[in-house]
Short mmCIF file of C-alpha atoms in Angstrom, two decimals:
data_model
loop_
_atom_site.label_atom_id
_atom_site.label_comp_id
_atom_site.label_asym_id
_atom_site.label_seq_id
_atom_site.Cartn_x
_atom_site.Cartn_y
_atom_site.Cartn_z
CA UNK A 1 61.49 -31.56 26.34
CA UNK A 2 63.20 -28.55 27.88
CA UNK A 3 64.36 -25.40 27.22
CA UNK A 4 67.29 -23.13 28.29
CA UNK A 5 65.87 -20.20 30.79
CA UNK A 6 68.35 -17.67 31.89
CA UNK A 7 67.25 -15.10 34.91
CA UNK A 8 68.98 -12.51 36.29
CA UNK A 9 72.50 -14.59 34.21
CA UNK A 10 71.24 -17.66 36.16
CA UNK A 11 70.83 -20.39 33.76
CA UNK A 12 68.48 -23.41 34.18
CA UNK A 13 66.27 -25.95 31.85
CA UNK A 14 62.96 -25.45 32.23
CA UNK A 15 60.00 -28.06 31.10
CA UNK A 16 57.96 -26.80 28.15
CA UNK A 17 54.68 -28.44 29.57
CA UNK A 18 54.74 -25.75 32.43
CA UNK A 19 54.51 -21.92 32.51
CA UNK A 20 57.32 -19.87 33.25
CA UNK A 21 56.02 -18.85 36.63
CA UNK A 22 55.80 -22.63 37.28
CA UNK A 23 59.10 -23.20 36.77
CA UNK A 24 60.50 -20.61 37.86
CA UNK A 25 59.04 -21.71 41.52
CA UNK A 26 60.09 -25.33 40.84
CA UNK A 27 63.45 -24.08 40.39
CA UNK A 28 63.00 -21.67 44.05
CA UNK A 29 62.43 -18.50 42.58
CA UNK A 30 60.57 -16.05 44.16
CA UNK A 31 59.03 -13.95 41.96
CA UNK A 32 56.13 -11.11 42.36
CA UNK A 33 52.90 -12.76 41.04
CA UNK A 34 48.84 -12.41 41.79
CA UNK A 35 45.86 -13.36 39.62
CA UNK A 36 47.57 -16.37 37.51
CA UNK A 37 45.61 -15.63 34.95
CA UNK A 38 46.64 -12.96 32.84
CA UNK A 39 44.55 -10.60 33.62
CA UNK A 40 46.47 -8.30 37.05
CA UNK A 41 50.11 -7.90 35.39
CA UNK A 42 51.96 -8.24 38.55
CA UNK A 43 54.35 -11.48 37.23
CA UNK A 44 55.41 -8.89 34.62
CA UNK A 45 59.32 -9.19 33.73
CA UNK A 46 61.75 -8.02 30.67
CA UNK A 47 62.26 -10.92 27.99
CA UNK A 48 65.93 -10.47 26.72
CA UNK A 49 66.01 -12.98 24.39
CA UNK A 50 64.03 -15.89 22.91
CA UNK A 51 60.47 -16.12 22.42
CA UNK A 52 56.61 -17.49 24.30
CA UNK A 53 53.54 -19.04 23.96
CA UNK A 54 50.54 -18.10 25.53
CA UNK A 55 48.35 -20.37 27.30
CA UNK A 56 46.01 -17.22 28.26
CA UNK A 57 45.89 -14.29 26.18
CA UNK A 58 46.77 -11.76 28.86
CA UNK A 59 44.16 -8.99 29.64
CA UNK A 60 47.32 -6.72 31.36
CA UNK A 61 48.59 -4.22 29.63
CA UNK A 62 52.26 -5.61 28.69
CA UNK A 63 54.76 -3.03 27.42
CA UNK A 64 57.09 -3.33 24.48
CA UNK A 65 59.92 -6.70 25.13
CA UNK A 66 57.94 -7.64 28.20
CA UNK A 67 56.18 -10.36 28.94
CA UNK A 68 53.86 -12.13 32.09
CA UNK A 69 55.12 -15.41 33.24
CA UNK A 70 52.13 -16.78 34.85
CA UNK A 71 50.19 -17.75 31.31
CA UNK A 72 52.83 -18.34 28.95
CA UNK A 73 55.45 -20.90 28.23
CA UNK A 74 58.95 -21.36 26.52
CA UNK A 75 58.90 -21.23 22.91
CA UNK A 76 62.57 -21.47 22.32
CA UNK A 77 65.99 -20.77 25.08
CA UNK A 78 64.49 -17.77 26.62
CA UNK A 79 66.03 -15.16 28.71
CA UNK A 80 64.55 -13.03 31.32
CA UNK A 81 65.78 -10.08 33.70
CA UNK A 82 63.27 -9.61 36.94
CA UNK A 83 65.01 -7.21 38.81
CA UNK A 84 63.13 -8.37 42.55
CA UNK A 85 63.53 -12.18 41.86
CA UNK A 86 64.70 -13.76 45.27
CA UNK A 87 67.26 -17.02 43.43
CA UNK A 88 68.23 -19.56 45.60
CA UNK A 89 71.79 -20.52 46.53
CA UNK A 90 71.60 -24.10 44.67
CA UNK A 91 71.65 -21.52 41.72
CA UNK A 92 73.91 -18.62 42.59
CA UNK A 93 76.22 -20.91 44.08
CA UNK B 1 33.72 17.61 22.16
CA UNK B 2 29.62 17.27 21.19
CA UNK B 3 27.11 17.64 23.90
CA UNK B 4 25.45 14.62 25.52
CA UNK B 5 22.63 12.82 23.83
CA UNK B 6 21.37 9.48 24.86
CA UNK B 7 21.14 8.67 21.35
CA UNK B 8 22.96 10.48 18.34
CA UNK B 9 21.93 10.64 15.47
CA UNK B 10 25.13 11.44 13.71
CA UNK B 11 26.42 8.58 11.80
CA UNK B 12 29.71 7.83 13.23
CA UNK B 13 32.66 5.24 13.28
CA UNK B 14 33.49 4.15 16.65
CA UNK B 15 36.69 2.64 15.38
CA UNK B 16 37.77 6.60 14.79
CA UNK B 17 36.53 7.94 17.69
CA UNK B 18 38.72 8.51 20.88
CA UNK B 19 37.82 6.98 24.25
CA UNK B 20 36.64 9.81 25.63
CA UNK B 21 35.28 13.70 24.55
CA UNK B 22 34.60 12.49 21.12
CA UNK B 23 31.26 11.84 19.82
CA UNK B 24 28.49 10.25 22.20
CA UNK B 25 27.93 6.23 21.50
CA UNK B 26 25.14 5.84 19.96
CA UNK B 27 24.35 2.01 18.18
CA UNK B 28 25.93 0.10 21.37
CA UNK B 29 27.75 -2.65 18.81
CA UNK B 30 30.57 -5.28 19.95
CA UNK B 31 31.14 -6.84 16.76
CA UNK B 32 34.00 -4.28 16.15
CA UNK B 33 36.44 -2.75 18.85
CA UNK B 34 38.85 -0.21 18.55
CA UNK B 35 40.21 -1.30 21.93
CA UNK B 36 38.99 -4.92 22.09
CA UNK B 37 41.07 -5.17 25.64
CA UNK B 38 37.73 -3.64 27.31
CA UNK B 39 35.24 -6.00 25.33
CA UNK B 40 37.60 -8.96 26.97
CA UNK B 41 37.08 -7.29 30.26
CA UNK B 42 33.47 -7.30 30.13
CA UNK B 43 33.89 -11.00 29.28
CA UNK B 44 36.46 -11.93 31.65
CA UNK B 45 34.02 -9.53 34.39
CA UNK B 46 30.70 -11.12 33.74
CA UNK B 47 32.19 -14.91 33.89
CA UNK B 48 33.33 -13.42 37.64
CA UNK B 49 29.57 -12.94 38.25
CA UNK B 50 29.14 -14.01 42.07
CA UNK B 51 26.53 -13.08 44.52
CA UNK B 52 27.55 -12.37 48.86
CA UNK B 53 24.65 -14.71 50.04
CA UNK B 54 26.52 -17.80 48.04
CA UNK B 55 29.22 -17.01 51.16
CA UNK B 56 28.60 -18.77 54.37
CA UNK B 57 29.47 -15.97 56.68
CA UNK B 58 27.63 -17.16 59.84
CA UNK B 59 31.01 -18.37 61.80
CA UNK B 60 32.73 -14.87 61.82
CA UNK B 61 30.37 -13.47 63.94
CA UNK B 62 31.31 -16.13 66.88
CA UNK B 63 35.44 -15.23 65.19
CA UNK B 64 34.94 -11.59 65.80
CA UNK B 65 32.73 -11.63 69.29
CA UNK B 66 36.39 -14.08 70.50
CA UNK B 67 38.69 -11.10 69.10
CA UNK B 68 40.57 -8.75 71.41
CA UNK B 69 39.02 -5.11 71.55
CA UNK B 70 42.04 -3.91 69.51
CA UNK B 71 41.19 -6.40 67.22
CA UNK B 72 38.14 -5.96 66.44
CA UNK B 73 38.62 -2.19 65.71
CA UNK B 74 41.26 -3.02 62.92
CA UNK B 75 38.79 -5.44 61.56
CA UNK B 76 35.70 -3.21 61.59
CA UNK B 77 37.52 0.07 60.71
CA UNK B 78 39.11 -2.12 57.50
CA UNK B 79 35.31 -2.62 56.78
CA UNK B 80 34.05 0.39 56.83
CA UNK B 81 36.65 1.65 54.83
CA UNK B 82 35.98 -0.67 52.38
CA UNK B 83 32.20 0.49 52.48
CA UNK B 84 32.95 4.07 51.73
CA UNK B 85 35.33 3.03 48.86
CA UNK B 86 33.14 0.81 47.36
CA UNK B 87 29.74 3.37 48.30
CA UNK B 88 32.32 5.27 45.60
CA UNK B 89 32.91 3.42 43.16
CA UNK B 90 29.42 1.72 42.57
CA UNK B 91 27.92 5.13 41.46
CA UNK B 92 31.48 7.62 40.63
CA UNK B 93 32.42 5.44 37.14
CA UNK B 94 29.05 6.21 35.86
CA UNK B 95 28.06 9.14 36.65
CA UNK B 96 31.21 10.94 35.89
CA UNK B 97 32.62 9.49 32.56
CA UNK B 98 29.79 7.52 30.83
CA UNK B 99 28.64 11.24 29.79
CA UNK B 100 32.09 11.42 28.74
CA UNK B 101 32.97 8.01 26.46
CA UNK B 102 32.88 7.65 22.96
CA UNK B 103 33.76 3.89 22.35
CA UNK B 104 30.67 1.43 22.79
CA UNK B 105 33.11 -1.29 24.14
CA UNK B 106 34.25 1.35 27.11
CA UNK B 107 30.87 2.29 27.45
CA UNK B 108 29.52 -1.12 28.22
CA UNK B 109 32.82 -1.70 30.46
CA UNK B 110 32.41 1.41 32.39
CA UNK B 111 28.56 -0.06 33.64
CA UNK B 112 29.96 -3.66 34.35
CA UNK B 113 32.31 -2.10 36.38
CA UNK B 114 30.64 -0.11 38.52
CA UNK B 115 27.94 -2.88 38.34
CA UNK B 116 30.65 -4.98 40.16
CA UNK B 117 31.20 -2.14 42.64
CA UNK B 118 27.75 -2.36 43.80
CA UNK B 119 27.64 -6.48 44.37
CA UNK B 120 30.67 -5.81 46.73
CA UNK B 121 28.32 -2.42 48.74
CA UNK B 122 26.23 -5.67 48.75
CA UNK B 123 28.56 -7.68 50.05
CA UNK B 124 29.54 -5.58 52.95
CA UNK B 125 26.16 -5.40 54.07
CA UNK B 126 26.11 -9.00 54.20
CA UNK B 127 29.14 -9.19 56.49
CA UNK B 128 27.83 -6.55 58.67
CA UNK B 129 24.71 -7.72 59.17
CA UNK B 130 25.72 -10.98 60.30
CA UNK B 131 28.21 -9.53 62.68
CA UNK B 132 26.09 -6.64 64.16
CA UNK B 133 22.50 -6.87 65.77
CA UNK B 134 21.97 -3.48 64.65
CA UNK B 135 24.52 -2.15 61.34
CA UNK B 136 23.73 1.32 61.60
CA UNK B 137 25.87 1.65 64.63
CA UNK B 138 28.53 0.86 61.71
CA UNK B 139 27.39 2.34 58.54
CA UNK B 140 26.72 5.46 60.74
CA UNK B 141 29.97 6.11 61.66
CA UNK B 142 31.29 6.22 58.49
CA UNK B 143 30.39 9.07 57.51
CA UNK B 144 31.05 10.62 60.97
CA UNK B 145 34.68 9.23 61.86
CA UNK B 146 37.59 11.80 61.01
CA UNK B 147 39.91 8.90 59.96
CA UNK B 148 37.76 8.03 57.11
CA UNK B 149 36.69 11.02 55.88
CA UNK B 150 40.12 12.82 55.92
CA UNK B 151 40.72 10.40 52.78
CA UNK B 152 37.24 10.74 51.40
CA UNK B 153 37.75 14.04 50.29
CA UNK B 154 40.64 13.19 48.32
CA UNK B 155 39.17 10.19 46.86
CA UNK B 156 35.76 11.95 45.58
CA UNK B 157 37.11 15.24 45.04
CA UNK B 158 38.41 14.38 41.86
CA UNK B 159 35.48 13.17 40.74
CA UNK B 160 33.21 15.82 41.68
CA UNK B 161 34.96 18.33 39.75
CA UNK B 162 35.16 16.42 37.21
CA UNK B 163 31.01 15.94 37.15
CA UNK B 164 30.76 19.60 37.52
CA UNK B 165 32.75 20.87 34.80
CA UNK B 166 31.69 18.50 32.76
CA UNK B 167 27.77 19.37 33.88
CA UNK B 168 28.84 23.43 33.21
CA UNK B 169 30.25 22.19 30.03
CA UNK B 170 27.26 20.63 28.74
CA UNK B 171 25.12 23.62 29.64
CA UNK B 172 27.05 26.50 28.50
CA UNK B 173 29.22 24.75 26.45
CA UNK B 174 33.04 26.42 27.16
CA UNK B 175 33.59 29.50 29.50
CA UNK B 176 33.88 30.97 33.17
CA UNK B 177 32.54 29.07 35.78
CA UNK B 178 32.26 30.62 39.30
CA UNK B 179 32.56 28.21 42.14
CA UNK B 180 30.04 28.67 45.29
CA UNK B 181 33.02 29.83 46.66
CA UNK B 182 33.40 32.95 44.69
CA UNK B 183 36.27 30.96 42.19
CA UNK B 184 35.81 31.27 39.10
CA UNK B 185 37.48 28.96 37.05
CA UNK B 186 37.46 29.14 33.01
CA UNK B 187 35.87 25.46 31.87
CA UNK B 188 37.33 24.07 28.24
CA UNK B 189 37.80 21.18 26.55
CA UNK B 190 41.07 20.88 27.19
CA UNK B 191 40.29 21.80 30.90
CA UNK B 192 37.92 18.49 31.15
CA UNK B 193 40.79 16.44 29.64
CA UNK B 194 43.38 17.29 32.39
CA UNK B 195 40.64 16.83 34.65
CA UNK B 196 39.42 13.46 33.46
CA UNK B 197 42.98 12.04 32.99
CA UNK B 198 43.75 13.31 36.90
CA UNK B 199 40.36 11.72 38.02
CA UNK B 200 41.68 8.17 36.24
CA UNK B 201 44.69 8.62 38.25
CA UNK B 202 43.28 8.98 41.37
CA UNK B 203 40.53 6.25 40.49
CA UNK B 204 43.68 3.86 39.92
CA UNK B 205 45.26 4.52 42.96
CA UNK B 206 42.22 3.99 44.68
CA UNK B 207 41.85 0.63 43.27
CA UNK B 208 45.25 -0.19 43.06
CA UNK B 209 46.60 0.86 46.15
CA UNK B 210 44.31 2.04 48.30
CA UNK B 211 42.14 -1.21 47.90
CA UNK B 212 45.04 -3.60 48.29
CA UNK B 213 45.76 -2.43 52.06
CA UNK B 214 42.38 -2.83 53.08
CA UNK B 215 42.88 -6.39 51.32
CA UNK B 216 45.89 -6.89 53.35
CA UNK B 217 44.39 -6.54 56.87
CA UNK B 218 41.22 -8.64 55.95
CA UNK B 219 43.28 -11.99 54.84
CA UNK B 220 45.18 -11.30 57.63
CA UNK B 221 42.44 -12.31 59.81
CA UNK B 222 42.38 -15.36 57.66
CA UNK B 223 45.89 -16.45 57.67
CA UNK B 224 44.93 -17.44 61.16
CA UNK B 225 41.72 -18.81 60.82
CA UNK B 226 39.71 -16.42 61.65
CA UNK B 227 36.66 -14.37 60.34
CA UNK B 228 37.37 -16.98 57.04
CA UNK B 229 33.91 -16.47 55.62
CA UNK B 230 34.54 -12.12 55.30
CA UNK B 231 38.02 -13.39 53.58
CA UNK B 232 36.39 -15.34 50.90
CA UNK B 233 34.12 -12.51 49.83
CA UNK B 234 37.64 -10.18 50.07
CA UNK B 235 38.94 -12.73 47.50
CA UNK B 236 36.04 -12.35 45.41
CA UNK B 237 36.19 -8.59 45.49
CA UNK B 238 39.85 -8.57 45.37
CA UNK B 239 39.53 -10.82 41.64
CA UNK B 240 37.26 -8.38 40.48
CA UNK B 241 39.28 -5.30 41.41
CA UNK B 242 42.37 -7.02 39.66
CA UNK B 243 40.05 -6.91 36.56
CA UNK B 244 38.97 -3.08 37.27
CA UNK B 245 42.78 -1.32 38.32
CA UNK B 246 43.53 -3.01 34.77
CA UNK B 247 41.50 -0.92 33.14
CA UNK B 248 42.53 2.09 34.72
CA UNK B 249 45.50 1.42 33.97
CA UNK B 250 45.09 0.11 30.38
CA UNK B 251 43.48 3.93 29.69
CA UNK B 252 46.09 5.67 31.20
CA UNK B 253 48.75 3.92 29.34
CA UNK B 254 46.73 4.69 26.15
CA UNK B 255 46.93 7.69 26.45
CA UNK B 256 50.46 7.85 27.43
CA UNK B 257 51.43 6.12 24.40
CA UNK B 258 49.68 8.58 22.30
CA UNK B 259 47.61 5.47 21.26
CA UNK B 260 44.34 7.37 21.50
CA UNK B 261 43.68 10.74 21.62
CA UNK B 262 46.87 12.93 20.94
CA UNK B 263 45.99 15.59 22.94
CA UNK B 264 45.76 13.55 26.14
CA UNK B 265 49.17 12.37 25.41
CA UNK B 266 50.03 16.07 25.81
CA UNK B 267 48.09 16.30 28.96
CA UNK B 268 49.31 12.98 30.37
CA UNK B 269 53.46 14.75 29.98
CA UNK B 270 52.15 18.22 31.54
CA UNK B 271 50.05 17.24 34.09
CA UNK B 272 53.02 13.94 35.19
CA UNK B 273 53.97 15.31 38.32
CA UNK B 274 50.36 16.40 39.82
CA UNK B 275 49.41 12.41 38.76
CA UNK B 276 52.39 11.37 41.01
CA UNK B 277 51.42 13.55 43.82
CA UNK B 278 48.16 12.18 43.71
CA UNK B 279 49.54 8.39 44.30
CA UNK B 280 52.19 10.21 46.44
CA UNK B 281 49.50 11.14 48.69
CA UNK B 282 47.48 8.19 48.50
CA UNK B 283 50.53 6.10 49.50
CA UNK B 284 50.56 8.78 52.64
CA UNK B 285 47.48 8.81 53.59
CA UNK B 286 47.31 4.90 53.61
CA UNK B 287 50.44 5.07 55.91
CA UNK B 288 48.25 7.33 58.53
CA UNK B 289 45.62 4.89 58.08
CA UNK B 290 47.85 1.78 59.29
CA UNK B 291 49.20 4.15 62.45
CA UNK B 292 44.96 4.68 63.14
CA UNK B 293 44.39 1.01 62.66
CA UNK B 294 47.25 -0.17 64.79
CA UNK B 295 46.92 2.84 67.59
CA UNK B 296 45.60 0.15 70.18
CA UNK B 297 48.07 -2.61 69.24
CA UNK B 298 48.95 -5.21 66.34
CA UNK B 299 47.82 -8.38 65.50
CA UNK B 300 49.65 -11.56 64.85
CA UNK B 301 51.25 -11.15 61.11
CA UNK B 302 50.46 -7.70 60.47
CA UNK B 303 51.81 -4.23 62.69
CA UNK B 304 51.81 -0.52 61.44
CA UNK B 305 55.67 -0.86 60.13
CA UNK B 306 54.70 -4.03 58.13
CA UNK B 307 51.70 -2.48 56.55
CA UNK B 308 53.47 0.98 55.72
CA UNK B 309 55.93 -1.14 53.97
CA UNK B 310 53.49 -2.84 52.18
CA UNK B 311 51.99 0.48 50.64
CA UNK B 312 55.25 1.15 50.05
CA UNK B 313 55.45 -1.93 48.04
CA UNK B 314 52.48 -2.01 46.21
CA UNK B 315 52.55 1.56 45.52
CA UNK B 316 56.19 1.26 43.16
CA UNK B 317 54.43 -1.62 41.30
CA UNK B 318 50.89 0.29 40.62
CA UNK B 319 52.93 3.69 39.47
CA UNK B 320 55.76 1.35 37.58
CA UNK B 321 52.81 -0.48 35.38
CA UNK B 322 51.84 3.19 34.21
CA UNK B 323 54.97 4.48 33.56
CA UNK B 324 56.25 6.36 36.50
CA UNK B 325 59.28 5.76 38.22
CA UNK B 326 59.27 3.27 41.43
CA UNK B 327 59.21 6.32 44.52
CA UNK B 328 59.92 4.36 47.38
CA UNK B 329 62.94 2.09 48.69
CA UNK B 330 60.86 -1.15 49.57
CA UNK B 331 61.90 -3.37 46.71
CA UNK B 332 60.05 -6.78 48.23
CA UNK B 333 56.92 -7.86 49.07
CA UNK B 334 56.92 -7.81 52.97
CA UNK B 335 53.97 -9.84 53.28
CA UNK B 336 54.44 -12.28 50.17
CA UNK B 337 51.48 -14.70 51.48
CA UNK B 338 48.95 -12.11 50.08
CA UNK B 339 49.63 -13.31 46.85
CA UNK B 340 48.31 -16.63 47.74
CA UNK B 341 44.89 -15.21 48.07
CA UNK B 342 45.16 -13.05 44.93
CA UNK B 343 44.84 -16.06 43.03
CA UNK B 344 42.01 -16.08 40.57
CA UNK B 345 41.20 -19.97 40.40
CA UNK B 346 39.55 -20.68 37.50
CA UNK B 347 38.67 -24.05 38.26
CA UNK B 348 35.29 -25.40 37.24
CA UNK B 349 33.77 -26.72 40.32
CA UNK B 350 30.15 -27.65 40.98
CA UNK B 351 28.32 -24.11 41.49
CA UNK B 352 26.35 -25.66 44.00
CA UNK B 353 29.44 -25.48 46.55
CA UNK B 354 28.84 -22.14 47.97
CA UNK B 355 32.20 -22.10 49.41
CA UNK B 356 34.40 -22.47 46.24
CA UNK B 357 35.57 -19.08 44.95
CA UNK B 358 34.56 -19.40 41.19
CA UNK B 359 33.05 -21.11 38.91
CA UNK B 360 32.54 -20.47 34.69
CA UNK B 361 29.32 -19.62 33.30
CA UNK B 362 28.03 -21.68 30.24
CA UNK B 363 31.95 -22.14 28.72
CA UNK B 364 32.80 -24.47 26.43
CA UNK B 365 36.00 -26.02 25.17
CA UNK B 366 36.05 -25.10 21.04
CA UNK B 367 40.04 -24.95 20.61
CA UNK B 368 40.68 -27.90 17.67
CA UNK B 369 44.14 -28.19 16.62
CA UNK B 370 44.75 -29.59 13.06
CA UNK B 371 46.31 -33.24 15.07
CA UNK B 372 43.21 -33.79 16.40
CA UNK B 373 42.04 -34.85 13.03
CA UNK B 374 44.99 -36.91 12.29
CA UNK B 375 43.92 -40.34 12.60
CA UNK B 376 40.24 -39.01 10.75
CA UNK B 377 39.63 -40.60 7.27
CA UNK B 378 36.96 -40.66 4.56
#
């Protein structure tokens, strides 16, 4: 099963089974991470729309409509904005 | 603010109490939290539990005898750096705010932090030791080279006027306190609150920038093989500091949010811009560091211009996480193969291997989900 993931207006299906930051690398992102467990906060991004499921409670401090893609996984079509995201051409065309 | 007691006998209710200048702790109890974020950390901290010796350092010393004389002052200036911040931090959390908290859960937090500190004083010793046939020649010059004192001043100052005021405070309760300087300087409540919330500010930069460049230069070493054994006690330190710049910054952004004590929302607008000086200058002084470290030449992977732009980095992304606005132009991570040894692998591996970074302590799987009883009948 998949879900819809939009970054940055960049739209691709990403697997339920894995965590965000997980796909997002399968699909080439580049995106700011550290610990990959919860607990540092630097995979934090801006969730537009849609919702997550934690696989790790995190420990970070998240603000308000934020979320940290290392421990948590697509709930429904979910869309992020992560300003410093490096995409790669196959999906900016 | 009441006056320090190791045990108070005024029945209070911890869940009412702010973090800090409220009453003393008295029954340390964990079965209720008002911030249960720092009885996770304690958790999360103690199942991080590692000891130096379990690190097979004994290879580095042939590394760092093979290194270039330029070389081997980056790596042994990184070191002793590290020394003097962690010869900080093992005693600074303790003795300045445990007189301070009010919460049992911060309490206990503050002492398995600093606890932590000391493993990694340990640790250094350790490394040293197997790479010198006499470590004073290093420990000595720590507190005699210029380089590395220019910053300790900044980094302990706030803490030391913190512990005096707050030691003035608990004598005379609130008035005029003259400096041995002739200052005199009028101590209140209020007073301790700007300085305790510019002391957390500083302690967060230290840990969250300040630490990171010194992390920088030691896996350096590492992404080419050498001095591996010092880089897998770096990791180890560098998974606990994650754990401790969280903190920091968890309390700061409490208080910013006005989700604790009101007043130190106040303080937190006021004193704003002296907070962002203070990782301002941090980010500065780091940059002055990495033209001292480089002065003889660069290594492979890492030069002065790389470095400064990775303080530049790591500085917007410690000051964004509390709230202040991104200062610098850097917008990537020059040296994205960092984050690659940032990793905290929580795999469970046989503790025996001394050489795997971590291992769990006595944890068990409990999480049932109701379709694991599905095929159950009576």
């Amino acid at each position: 099963m998949s879900k819809e993931m939009v970054i940055n207006g960049e739209t691709f299906h990403a697997s339920e089974e894995q965590t965000l930051l997980e796909n997002l690398e399968q699909q080439g992102i580049q995106t700011e991470y550290q610990c990959r467990d919860g607990h540092c906060g630097a995979c934090q991004c801006q969730l537009i729309s849609g919702s997550v499921e934690y696989i790790i409670e995190p420990l970070a401090y998240v603000r308000k409509n934020h979320i940290l893609t290392c421990c948590s996984k697509a709930k429904s079509a979910i869309e992020l904005v992560i300003p410093e995201a490096k995409l790669p051409l196959k999906l900016t065309g | 603010m009441n006056k320090y007691t190791t045990f108070s006998k005024v029945q209070n209710n911890a869940l009412t109490e702010p973090m800090f200048f409220g009453n003393p702790v008295n029954v340390a109890r964990y079965d209720q939290q008002k911030f249960e974020i720092f009885e996770k950390l304690i958790e999360k901290q103690l199942s991080f539990f590692w000891r130096p010796e379990e690190v097979d350092v004994s290879r580095d010393r042939v590394d760092f005898q093979d290194l270039p004389e330029h070389e081997q002052h980056i790596f042994i200036s990184n070191l002793k750096y590290q020394t003097l911040l962690d010869s900080i931090q093992g005693r600074s959390p303790n003795v300045a705010l445990l007189p301070l908290v009010s919460l049992p859960e911060l309490e206990t937090w503050i002492e398995t932090w600093a606890f932590s500190e000391t493993i990694h004083s340990r640790s250094y010793t350790h490394i040293i030791r197997n790479l010198f046939n006499n470590p004073s020649d290093v420990f000595d010059d720590i507190v005699n080279n210029e380089e590395i004192l220019k910053r300790a001043d900044d980094i302990a100052g706030y803490y030391d006027d913190l512990i005096t005021a707050t030691q003035f405070y608990q004598l005379h309760g609130e008035g005029d306190y003259t400096h041995s300087d002739g200052r005199v300087e009028t101590i209140t409540i209020r007073a301790l609150k700007r300085k305790v919330y510019l002391c957390m500010n500083s302690v967060n930069a230290l840990e969250a920038i300040r630490f990171y460049v010194s992390f920088a230069c030691s896996f350096a070493f590492a992404e080419r093989d050498l001095l591996e054994g010092n880089a897998k006690i770096i990791k180890l330190i560098a998974r606990d500091e994650a754990l401790h710049l969280n903190a920091t910054q968890h309390i700061l952004n409490l208080w910013r949010d006005g989700a604790d004590d009101p007043e130190m929302a106040e303080i937190a607008k006021e004193c704003e811009q002296e907070a962002i000086d203070i990782f301002m200058r941090a980010a500065q002084q780091e940059k002055d560091w990495a033209e001292y470290l480089f002065k003889d030449g660069s290594m492979i992977g890492l030069n002065k211009d790389i470095l400064c732009q990775y303080v530049e980095y790591i500085a917007n992304v410690r000051m964004q996480a509390i709230g202040f606005k991104p200062p610098f132009a850097t917008k990537s991570n020059p040296i994205p193969w960092i984050n690659n040894w940032l990793v905290s692998d929580n795999v469970q591996v046989a503790p025996q291997e001394s050489e795997i970074s971590s291992y769990l302590v006595g944890q068990i799987n409990s999480d049932m989900d109701a379709d694991d009883l599905e095929d159950f009948e009576l």
